Short mmCIF file of C-alpha atoms in Angstrom, two decimals:
data_model
loop_
_atom_site.label_atom_id
_atom_site.label_comp_id
_atom_site.label_asym_id
_atom_site.label_seq_id
_atom_site.Cartn_x
_atom_site.Cartn_y
_atom_site.Cartn_z
CA VAL Y 1 89.08 143.48 81.36
CA LYS Y 2 86.44 141.29 79.73
CA GLU Y 3 86.13 143.73 76.83
CA LEU Y 4 89.91 143.74 76.36
CA LEU Y 5 90.19 139.97 76.42
CA GLU Y 6 87.24 139.27 74.13
CA GLU Y 7 87.21 142.18 71.68
CA VAL Y 8 90.94 142.86 71.42
CA CYS Y 9 92.53 139.47 72.11
CA GLY Y 10 89.68 137.38 70.74
CA TYR Y 11 89.54 135.19 73.87
CA LYS Y 12 86.37 133.48 75.04
CA MET Y 13 85.17 133.25 78.64
CA GLY Y 14 85.40 129.69 79.94
CA LEU Y 15 87.59 128.63 77.02
CA ASP Y 16 90.69 130.86 76.88
CA TYR Y 17 90.21 132.51 80.27
CA GLN Y 18 88.13 131.98 83.39
CA MET Y 19 86.84 134.44 86.00
CA VAL Y 20 85.90 132.97 89.39
CA ALA Y 21 85.06 133.97 92.95
CA LEU Y 22 84.59 132.04 96.17
CA GLN Y 23 80.90 132.99 96.06
CA ALA Y 24 78.84 133.58 92.93
CA VAL Y 25 79.31 137.24 91.95
CA MET Y 26 77.92 138.97 88.86
CA ALA Y 27 77.15 135.66 87.11
CA GLN Y 28 80.73 134.46 87.61
CA PRO Y 29 81.09 130.77 88.47
CA THR Y 30 82.36 129.86 91.91
CA ILE Y 31 85.88 128.52 92.37
CA HIS Y 32 84.40 125.18 93.42
CA HIS Y 33 82.34 124.90 90.24
CA ALA Y 34 85.02 126.08 87.82
CA ALA Y 35 87.84 124.02 89.36
CA GLY Y 36 85.76 120.97 90.31
CA ILE Y 37 86.50 121.26 94.03
CA ASN Y 38 84.09 119.47 96.38
CA PRO Y 39 83.41 121.90 99.27
CA ARG Y 40 82.04 119.15 101.51
CA ASN Y 41 84.64 116.42 100.93
CA ARG Y 42 81.98 113.72 101.24
CA ALA Y 43 82.94 110.07 101.60
CA ASP Y 44 79.75 108.91 99.85
CA PRO Y 45 80.71 106.62 96.91
CA LYS Y 46 78.08 108.19 94.63
CA ALA Y 47 79.39 111.64 95.47
CA SER Y 48 82.95 110.44 94.82
CA GLN Y 49 81.92 109.06 91.42
CA LYS Y 50 80.27 112.32 90.47
CA ALA Y 51 83.33 114.22 91.68
CA ALA Y 52 85.58 112.08 89.47
CA GLN Y 53 83.40 112.78 86.44
CA ARG Y 54 83.38 116.46 87.32
CA GLN Y 55 87.17 116.55 87.61
CA ALA Y 56 87.52 114.96 84.17
CA GLU Y 57 85.26 117.65 82.68
CA VAL Y 58 87.17 120.39 84.48
CA ALA Y 59 90.51 119.03 83.27
CA LYS Y 60 89.32 119.29 79.66
CA ARG Y 61 88.43 122.96 80.17
CA VAL Y 62 91.56 123.87 82.10
CA THR Y 63 93.65 122.41 79.27
CA GLN Y 64 92.63 125.40 77.12
CA TRP Y 65 92.78 128.16 79.75
CA ARG Y 66 95.45 130.83 79.44
CA TRP Y 67 94.31 133.26 82.13
CA LEU Y 68 92.67 132.82 85.52
CA PHE Y 69 91.02 135.78 87.28
CA ILE Y 70 90.10 135.34 90.96
CA ASP Y 71 87.73 137.92 92.45
CA GLU Y 72 87.22 138.66 96.18
CA ILE Y 73 90.71 137.31 96.84
CA SER Y 74 90.55 138.07 100.58
CA MET Y 75 88.15 135.12 100.91
CA VAL Y 76 90.50 132.70 99.15
CA GLY Y 77 92.69 131.26 101.90
CA ARG Y 78 95.94 129.41 101.54
CA GLN Y 79 94.44 125.91 101.45
CA MET Y 80 91.99 126.97 98.75
CA MET Y 81 94.81 128.43 96.67
CA GLY Y 82 96.65 125.14 97.12
CA ARG Y 83 93.61 123.29 95.79
CA ILE Y 84 93.34 125.65 92.82
CA ASP Y 85 97.00 125.01 92.01
CA SER Y 86 96.42 121.24 92.22
CA ARG Y 87 93.49 121.39 89.79
CA CYS Y 88 95.38 123.61 87.35
CA GLN Y 89 98.40 121.31 87.47
CA GLN Y 90 96.15 118.32 86.71
CA GLY Y 91 94.44 120.11 83.84
CA LYS Y 92 97.72 121.30 82.32
CA ALA Y 93 99.52 117.97 82.72
CA GLY Y 94 101.82 117.46 79.75
CA GLN Y 95 101.67 121.17 78.80
CA ASN Y 96 103.78 122.53 81.65
CA PRO Y 97 107.25 120.96 81.27
CA ASP Y 98 108.90 123.60 83.47
CA GLU Y 99 106.36 122.91 86.25
CA HIS Y 100 105.27 126.51 86.66
CA ASP Y 101 102.76 127.32 89.40
CA LEU Y 102 99.07 127.03 88.54
CA GLY Y 103 99.94 124.86 85.58
CA GLY Y 104 101.60 127.81 83.87
CA LEU Y 105 98.44 129.94 83.79
CA SER Y 106 98.66 133.70 84.09
CA CYS Y 107 96.69 134.64 87.20
CA VAL Y 108 95.21 137.96 88.31
CA CYS Y 109 93.74 138.32 91.81
CA VAL Y 110 91.29 141.14 92.55
CA GLY Y 111 90.05 142.43 95.90
CA ASP Y 112 90.89 144.07 99.21
CA PRO Y 113 92.80 141.99 101.80
CA ALA Y 114 91.03 143.97 104.54
CA GLN Y 115 87.58 142.74 103.50
CA CYS Y 116 85.94 139.40 104.38
CA GLU Y 117 88.44 136.79 105.51
CA ALA Y 118 88.70 133.18 104.39
CA LEU Y 119 86.75 130.76 106.61
CA PHE Y 120 88.44 127.75 108.22
CA ASP Y 121 91.70 128.57 106.45
CA GLN Y 122 94.89 130.55 106.90
CA GLN Y 123 94.66 134.07 105.53
CA ILE Y 124 96.59 135.26 102.50
CA TYR Y 125 98.67 137.61 104.67
CA ASP Y 126 99.59 134.87 107.19
CA LEU Y 127 103.23 134.03 106.45
CA ASP Y 128 103.68 131.30 109.08
CA PRO Y 129 103.83 127.62 108.08
CA HIS Y 130 100.73 125.59 108.92
CA LYS Y 131 100.66 124.40 112.53
CA ASN Y 132 100.64 120.73 111.44
CA THR Y 133 103.55 121.03 109.04
CA SER Y 134 105.76 118.65 111.04
CA LYS Y 135 102.95 116.34 112.20
CA ASP Y 136 101.25 113.36 110.61
CA GLU Y 137 97.81 114.47 111.79
CA GLY Y 138 96.25 117.02 109.47
CA ARG Y 139 99.17 116.76 107.07
CA ALA Y 140 96.99 117.08 103.95
CA ALA Y 141 95.63 120.43 105.10
CA ALA Y 142 99.14 121.54 106.05
CA ASP Y 143 100.53 120.64 102.62
CA LEU Y 144 97.74 122.53 100.84
CA SER Y 145 98.15 125.56 103.09
CA ASN Y 146 101.92 125.70 102.65
CA ARG Y 147 101.51 125.24 98.89
CA GLY Y 148 99.06 128.13 98.88
CA LEU Y 149 101.59 130.21 100.80
CA ASP Y 150 104.17 129.47 98.08
CA ILE Y 151 101.71 130.45 95.34
CA TYR Y 152 100.83 133.76 96.97
CA ALA Y 153 104.53 134.50 97.42
CA ARG Y 154 104.97 134.35 93.64
CA PHE Y 155 102.79 137.43 93.06
CA ASP Y 156 105.18 140.37 92.86
CA ASP Y 157 103.15 142.97 90.92
CA VAL Y 158 100.46 144.92 92.79
CA ILE Y 159 98.21 147.64 91.38
CA ILE Y 160 96.43 149.81 93.94
CA LEU Y 161 93.21 151.43 92.66
CA THR Y 162 92.42 154.76 94.31
CA THR Y 163 89.26 155.90 92.50
CA CYS Y 164 85.84 154.75 93.67
CA HIS Y 165 83.75 154.57 90.50
CA ARG Y 166 80.58 153.61 92.38
CA LEU Y 167 80.53 156.98 94.11
CA ARG Y 168 81.08 160.13 92.09
CA THR Y 169 80.72 163.70 93.23
CA ILE Y 170 79.24 166.38 90.99
CA GLN Y 171 82.04 168.47 89.50
CA LYS Y 172 81.07 171.89 88.10
CA ASP Y 173 81.42 175.58 88.97
CA ASP Y 174 77.83 176.53 89.79
CA LEU Y 175 76.64 173.86 92.20
CA THR Y 176 73.16 174.13 93.60
CA ASP Y 177 72.51 173.73 97.32
CA GLU Y 178 71.10 170.27 96.65
CA GLU Y 179 74.20 169.26 94.67
CA ARG Y 180 76.54 170.56 97.38
CA ALA Y 181 74.58 168.58 99.96
CA TYR Y 182 74.90 165.47 97.78
CA ASN Y 183 78.67 165.95 97.49
CA ASP Y 184 78.95 166.33 101.27
CA ARG Y 185 76.99 163.10 101.84
CA ALA Y 186 79.04 161.27 99.23
CA GLN Y 187 82.31 162.38 100.79
CA ARG Y 188 81.15 161.40 104.26
CA PHE Y 189 80.01 157.99 103.00
CA LEU Y 190 83.42 157.38 101.38
CA GLN Y 191 85.23 158.36 104.59
CA THR Y 192 82.94 156.03 106.56
CA LEU Y 193 83.80 153.15 104.23
CA HIS Y 194 87.49 153.78 104.85
CA ARG Y 195 86.96 153.74 108.62
CA LEU Y 196 84.91 150.53 108.34
CA ARG Y 197 87.78 148.94 106.47
CA ASP Y 198 90.29 149.96 109.14
CA LEU Y 199 87.96 149.20 112.10
CA THR Y 200 88.01 152.84 113.22
CA TRP Y 201 84.35 153.74 112.65
CA THR Y 202 82.51 155.80 115.26
CA LEU Y 203 79.00 156.14 116.68
CA GLU Y 204 78.53 159.13 114.40
CA ASP Y 205 79.25 156.87 111.40
CA TYR Y 206 76.67 154.39 112.65
CA TYR Y 207 73.89 156.96 112.97
#
């Protein structure tokens, strides 16, 4: 994807497009860093001042973004997606007359919903309104969560990848005993990963 965007389209990382993840992965910035989101929500005035400066810097960058790629999407809960939308809307203010979601950015989410869940947040597959939707207490969290639910509902194209490129078997006619043993181990490991994903692993998988 990076090669396509940079060599074919002439886009630059951090300028025309941004790749993020909840945690730092493969030198990608975190969502908090790229979008200027304070993970601790401190009330400290100095922290608030720094956060304001940070948001101004982020807004300048977001103004130029065209694409947003979010990795490890299973860890990005509904409230977090609501915060991302808020930051993108702020950064694209004046450039999004039709008020499209995420400030009008094209967004691609990557990951497996069955992997690590979002912490202290509603999951991306949870379709129920936030429990505090009709209450005054916790209304801010409810609004963000329900906004995130709306954003996730807008994604209507899904591509399912079926080839594991990290694990390749040896394909040729005259396999040696060692190569056949490798293929057997590789196939067993892949099957174990599938059972781990579906919570159906066995003692034999463990040992």
